[in-house]
mmCIF file of C-alpha atoms in Angstrom:
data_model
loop_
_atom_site.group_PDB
_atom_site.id
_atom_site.type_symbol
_atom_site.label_atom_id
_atom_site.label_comp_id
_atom_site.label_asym_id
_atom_site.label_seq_id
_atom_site.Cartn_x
_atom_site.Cartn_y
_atom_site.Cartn_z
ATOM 1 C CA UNK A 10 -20.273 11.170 -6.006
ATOM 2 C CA UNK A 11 -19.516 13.052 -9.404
ATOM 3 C CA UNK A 12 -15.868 13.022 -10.241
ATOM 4 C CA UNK A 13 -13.423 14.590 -12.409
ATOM 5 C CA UNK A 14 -10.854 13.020 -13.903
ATOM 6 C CA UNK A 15 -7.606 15.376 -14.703
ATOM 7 C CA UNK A 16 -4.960 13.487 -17.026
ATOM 8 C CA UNK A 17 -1.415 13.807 -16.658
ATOM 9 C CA UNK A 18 -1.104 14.189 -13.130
ATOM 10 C CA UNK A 19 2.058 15.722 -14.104
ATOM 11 C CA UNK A 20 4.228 16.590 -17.311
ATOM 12 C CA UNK A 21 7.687 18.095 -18.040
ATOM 13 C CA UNK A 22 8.238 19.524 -21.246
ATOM 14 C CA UNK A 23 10.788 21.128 -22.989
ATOM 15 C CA UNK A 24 10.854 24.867 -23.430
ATOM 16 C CA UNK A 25 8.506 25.844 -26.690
ATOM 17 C CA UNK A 26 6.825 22.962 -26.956
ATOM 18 C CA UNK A 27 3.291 22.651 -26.262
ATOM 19 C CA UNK A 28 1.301 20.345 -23.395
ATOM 20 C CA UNK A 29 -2.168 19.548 -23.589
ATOM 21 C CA UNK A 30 -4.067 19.017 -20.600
ATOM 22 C CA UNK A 31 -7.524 17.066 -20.169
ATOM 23 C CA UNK A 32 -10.664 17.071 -17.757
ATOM 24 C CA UNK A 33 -12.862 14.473 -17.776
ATOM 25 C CA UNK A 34 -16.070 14.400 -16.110
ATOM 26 C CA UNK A 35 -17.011 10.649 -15.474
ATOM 27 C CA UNK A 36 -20.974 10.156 -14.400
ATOM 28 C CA UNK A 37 -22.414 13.801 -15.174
ATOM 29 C CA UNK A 38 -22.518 16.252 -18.059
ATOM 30 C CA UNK A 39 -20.176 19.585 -17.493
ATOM 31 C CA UNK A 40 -21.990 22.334 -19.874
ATOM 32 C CA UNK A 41 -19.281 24.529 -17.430
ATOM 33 C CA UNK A 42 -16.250 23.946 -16.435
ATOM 34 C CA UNK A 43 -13.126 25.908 -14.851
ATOM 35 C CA UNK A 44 -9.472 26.069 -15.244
ATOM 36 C CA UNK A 45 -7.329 27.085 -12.962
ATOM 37 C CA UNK A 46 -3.501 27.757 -11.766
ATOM 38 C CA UNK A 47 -1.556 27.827 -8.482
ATOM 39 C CA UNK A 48 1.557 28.470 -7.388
ATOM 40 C CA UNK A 49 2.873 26.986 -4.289
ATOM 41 C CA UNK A 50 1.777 27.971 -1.269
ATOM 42 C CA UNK A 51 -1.124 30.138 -3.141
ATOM 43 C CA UNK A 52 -4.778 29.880 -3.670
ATOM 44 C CA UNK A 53 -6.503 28.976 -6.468
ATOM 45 C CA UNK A 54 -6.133 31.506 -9.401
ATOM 46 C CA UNK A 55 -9.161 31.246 -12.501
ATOM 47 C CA UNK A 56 -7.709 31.316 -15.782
ATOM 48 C CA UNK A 57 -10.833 30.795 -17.592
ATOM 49 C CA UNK A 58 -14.485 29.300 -18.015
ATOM 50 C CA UNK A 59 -15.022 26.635 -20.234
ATOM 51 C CA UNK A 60 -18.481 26.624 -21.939
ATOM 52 C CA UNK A 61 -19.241 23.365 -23.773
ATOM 53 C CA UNK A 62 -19.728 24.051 -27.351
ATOM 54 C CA UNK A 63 -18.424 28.220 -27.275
ATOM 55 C CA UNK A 64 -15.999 30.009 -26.710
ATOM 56 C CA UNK A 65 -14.287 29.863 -23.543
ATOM 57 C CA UNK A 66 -14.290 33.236 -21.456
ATOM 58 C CA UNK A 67 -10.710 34.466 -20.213
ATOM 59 C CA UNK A 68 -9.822 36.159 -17.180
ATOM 60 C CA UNK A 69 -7.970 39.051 -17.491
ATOM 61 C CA UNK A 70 -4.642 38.953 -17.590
ATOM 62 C CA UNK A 71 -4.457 35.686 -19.223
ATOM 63 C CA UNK A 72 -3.359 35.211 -22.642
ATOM 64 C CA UNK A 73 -6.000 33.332 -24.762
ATOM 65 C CA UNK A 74 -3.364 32.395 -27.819
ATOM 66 C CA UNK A 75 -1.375 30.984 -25.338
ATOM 67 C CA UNK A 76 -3.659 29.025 -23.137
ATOM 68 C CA UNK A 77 -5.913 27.349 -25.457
ATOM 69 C CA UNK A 78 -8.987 25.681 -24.164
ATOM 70 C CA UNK A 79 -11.762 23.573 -26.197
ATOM 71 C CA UNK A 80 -14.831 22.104 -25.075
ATOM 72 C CA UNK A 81 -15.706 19.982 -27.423
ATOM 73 C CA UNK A 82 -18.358 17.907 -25.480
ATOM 74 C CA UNK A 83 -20.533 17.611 -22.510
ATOM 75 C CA UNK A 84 -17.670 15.287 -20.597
ATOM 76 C CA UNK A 85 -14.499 17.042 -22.176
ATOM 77 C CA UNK A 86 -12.486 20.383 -21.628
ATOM 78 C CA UNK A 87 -8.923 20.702 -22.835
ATOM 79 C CA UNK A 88 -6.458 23.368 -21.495
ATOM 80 C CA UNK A 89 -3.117 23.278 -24.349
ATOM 81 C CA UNK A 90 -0.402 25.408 -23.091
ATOM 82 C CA UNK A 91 0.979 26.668 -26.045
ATOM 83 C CA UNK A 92 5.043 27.135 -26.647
ATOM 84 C CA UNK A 93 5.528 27.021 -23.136
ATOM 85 C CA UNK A 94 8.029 28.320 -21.295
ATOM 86 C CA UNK A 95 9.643 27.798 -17.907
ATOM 87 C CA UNK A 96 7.203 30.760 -16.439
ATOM 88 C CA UNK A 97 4.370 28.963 -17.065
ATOM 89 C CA UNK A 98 5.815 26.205 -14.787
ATOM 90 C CA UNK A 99 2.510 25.457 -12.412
ATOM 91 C CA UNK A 100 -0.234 23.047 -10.524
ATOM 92 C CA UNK A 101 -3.312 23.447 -12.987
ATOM 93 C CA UNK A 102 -6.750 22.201 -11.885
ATOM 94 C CA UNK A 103 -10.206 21.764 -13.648
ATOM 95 C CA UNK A 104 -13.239 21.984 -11.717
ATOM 96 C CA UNK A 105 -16.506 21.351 -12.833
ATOM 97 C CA UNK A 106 -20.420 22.103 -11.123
ATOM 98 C CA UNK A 107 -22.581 19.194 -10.233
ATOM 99 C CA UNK A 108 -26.291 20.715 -10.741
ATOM 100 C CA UNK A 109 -27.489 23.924 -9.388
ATOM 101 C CA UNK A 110 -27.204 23.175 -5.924
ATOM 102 C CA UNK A 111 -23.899 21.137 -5.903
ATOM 103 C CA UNK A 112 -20.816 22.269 -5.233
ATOM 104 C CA UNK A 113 -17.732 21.885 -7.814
ATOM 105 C CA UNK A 114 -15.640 19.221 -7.701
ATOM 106 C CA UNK A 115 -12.088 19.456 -8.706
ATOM 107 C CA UNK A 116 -9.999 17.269 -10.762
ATOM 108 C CA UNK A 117 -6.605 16.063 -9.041
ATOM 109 C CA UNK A 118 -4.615 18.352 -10.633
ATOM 110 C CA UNK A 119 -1.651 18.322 -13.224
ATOM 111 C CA UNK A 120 1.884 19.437 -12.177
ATOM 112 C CA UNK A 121 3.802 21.137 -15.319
ATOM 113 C CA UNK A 122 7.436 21.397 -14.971
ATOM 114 C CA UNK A 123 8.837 23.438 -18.196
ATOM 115 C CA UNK A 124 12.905 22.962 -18.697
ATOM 116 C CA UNK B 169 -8.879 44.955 -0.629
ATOM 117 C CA UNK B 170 -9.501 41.560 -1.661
ATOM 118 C CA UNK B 171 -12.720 40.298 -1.848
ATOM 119 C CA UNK B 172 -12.560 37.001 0.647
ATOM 120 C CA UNK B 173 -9.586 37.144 3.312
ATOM 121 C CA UNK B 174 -8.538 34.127 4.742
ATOM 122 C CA UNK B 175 -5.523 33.553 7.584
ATOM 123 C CA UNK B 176 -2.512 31.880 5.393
ATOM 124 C CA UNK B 177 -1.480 29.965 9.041
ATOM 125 C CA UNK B 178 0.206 28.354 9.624
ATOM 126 C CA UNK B 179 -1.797 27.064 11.935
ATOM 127 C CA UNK B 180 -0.177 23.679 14.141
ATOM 128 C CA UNK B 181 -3.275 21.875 16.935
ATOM 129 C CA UNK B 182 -2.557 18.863 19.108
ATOM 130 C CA UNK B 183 -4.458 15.907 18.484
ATOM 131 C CA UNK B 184 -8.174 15.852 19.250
ATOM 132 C CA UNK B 185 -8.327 20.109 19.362
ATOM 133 C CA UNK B 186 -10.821 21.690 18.117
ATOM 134 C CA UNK B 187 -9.701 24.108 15.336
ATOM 135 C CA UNK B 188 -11.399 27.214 14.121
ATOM 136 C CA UNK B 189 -10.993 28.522 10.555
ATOM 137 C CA UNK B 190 -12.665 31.690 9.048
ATOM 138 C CA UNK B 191 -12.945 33.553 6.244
ATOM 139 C CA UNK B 192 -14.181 37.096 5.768
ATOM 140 C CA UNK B 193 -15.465 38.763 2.519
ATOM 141 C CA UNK B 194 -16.581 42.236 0.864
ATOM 142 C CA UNK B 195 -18.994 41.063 -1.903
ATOM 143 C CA UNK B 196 -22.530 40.844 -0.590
ATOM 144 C CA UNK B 197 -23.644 39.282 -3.975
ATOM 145 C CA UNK B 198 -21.971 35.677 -2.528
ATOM 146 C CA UNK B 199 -24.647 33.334 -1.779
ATOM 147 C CA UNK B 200 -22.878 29.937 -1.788
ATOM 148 C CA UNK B 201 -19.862 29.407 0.512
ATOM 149 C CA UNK B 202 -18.086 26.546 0.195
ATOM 150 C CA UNK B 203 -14.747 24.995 1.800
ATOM 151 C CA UNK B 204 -12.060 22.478 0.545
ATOM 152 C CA UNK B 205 -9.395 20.395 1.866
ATOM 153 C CA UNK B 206 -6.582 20.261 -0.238
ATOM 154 C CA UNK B 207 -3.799 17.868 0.186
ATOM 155 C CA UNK B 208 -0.438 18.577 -1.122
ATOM 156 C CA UNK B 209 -0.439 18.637 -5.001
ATOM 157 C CA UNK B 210 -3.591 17.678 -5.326
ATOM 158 C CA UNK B 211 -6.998 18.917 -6.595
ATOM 159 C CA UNK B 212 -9.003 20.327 -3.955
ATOM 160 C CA UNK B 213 -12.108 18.411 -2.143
ATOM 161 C CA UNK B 214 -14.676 19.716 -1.267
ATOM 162 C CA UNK B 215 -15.879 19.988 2.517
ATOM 163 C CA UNK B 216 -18.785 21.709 2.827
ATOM 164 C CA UNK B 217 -21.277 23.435 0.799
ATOM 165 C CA UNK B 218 -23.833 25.967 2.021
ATOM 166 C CA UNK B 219 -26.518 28.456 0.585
ATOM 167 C CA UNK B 220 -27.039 31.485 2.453
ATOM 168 C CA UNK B 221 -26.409 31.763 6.435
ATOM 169 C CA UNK B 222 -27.130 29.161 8.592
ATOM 170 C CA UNK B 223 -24.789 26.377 10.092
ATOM 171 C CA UNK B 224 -24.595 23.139 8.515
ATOM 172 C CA UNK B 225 -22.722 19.991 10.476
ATOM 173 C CA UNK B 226 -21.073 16.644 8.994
ATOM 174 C CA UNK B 227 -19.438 14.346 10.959
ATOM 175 C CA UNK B 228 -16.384 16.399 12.602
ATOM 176 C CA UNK B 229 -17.331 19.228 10.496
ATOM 177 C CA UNK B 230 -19.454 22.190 11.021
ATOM 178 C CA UNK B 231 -19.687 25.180 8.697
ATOM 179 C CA UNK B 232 -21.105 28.342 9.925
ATOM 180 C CA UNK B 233 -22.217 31.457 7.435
ATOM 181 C CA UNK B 234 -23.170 34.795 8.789
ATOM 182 C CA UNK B 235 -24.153 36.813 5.882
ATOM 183 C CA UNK B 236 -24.598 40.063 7.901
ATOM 184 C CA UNK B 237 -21.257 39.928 8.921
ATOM 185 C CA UNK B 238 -19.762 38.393 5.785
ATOM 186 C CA UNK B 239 -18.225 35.676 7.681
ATOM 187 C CA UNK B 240 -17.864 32.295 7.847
ATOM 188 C CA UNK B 241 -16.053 29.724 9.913
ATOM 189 C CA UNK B 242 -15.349 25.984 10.011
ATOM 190 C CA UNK B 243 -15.313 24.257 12.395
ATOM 191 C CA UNK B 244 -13.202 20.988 13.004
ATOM 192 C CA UNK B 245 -13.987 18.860 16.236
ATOM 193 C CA UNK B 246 -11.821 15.888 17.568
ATOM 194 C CA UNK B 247 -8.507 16.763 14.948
ATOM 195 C CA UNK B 248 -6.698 14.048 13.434
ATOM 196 C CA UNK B 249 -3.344 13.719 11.796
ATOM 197 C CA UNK B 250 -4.983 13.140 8.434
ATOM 198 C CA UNK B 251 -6.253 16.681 8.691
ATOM 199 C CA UNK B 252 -3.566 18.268 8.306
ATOM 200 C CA UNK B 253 -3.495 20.026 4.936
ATOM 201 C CA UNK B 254 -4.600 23.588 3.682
ATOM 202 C CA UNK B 255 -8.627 24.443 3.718
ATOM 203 C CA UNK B 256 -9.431 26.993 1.521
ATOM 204 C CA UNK B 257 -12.806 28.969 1.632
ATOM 205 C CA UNK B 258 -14.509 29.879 -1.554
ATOM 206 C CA UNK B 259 -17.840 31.405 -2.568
ATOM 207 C CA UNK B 260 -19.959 32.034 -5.054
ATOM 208 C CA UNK B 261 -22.690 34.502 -6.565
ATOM 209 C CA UNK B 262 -25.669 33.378 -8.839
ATOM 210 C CA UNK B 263 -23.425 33.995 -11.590
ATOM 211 C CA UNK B 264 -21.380 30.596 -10.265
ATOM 212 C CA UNK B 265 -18.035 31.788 -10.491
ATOM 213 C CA UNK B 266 -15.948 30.819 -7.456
ATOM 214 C CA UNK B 267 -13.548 32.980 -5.491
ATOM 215 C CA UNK B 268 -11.016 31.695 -2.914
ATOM 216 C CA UNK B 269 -9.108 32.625 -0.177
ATOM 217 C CA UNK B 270 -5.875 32.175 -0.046
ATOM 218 C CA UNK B 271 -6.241 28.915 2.111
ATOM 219 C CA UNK B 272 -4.816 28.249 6.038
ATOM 220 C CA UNK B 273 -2.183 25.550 6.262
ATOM 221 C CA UNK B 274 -3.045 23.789 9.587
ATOM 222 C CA UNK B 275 -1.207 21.133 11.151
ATOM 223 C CA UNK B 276 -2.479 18.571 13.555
ATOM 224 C CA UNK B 277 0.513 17.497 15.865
ATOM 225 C CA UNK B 278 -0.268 13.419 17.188
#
């Protein structure tokens, strides 16, 4: 089946530094894919859609200088947390659709401790 | 109101129950409805995936959609220890942009 790879399963950084985050789809082409956040013990919260080749499209109340995402290729979206603090401390997933009539499949997730 | 409601749990079965989640939602626009397991810190996986009402069954699993009531239920026969984790519900309109519930931590007790 179509999977997504999600690389570092987890990170901790120091306060105002910056962590990039990758999702890799490995046997299909993403033209879309998804980022999004949890906190423990919450659902799934979308941060923003990542278009291959444009602009990604933010969700409101999140800060698009701060969470920068490219999507550079057909396989490829990055999520950078930029100067990151210990509030932004969180479980962030990609997710991408598998053709019109799959479902999306979620990468494994990457854990971001912030100290 | 939010748009899909989902019990939070938690929810604790013996062995071999059969256990009952559901989700309820407000949008009429959903069309796809979808549930995932999710293991602790990790990615969700998906379940089930179905378009429109209907029931659709796999293996242990059975997912039911009732569009004029906006809700759906899963369906779990024959629990196991491994399924113990939180399912979340999600759903989708034509535009493809999934909303969640806020998942149901269940529990199966060997």
């Amino acid at each position: 089946g179509a999977v997504v790879s999600q690389h570092p399963s987890w990170v901790i950084c120091k306060s105002g530094t910056s962590v990039k985050i990758e999702c890799r789809s490995l046997d299909f082409q993403a033209t879309t894919m998804f980022w999004y956040r949890q906190f423990p013990k919450q659902s799934l919260m979308l941060m923003a859609t990542s278009n291959e080749g444009s602009k990604a499209t933010y969700e409101q109340g999140v800060e698009k200088d701060k969470f920068l995402i490219n999507h550079a290729s057909l396989t490829l979206s990055t999520l950078t947390v930029t100067s990151a603090h210990p509030e932004d401390s969180s479980f962030y997933i990609c997710s991408a659709t598998v053709g019109r009539e799959g479902g999306y499949t979620f990468g494994s997730g990457t854990r971001l401790t912030v100290v | 109101q939010k748009e899909v409601e989902q019990d939070p749990g938690p929810l604790s079965v013996p062995e071999g129950a059969i256990v009952s989640l559901n989700c309820t939602y407000s949008n009429s626009a959903f069309q796809y409805f979808m549930w995932y397991r999710q293991y602790s810190r990790k990615g969700p996986e998906l379940l089930m995936y179905t378009y429109s009402s209907g029931n659709k069954e796999d293996g242990r699993f059975t997912a039911q959609v009732d569009k004029s009531s906006k809700y759906i239920s899963l369906f779990i026969r024959d629990s196991q220890p491994s399924d113990s984790a939180t399912y979340l519900c999600a759903m989708s309109s034509a535009a493809r942009q999934l909303t969640f519930g806020s998942g149901t931590q269940l529990t199966v007790l060997p």
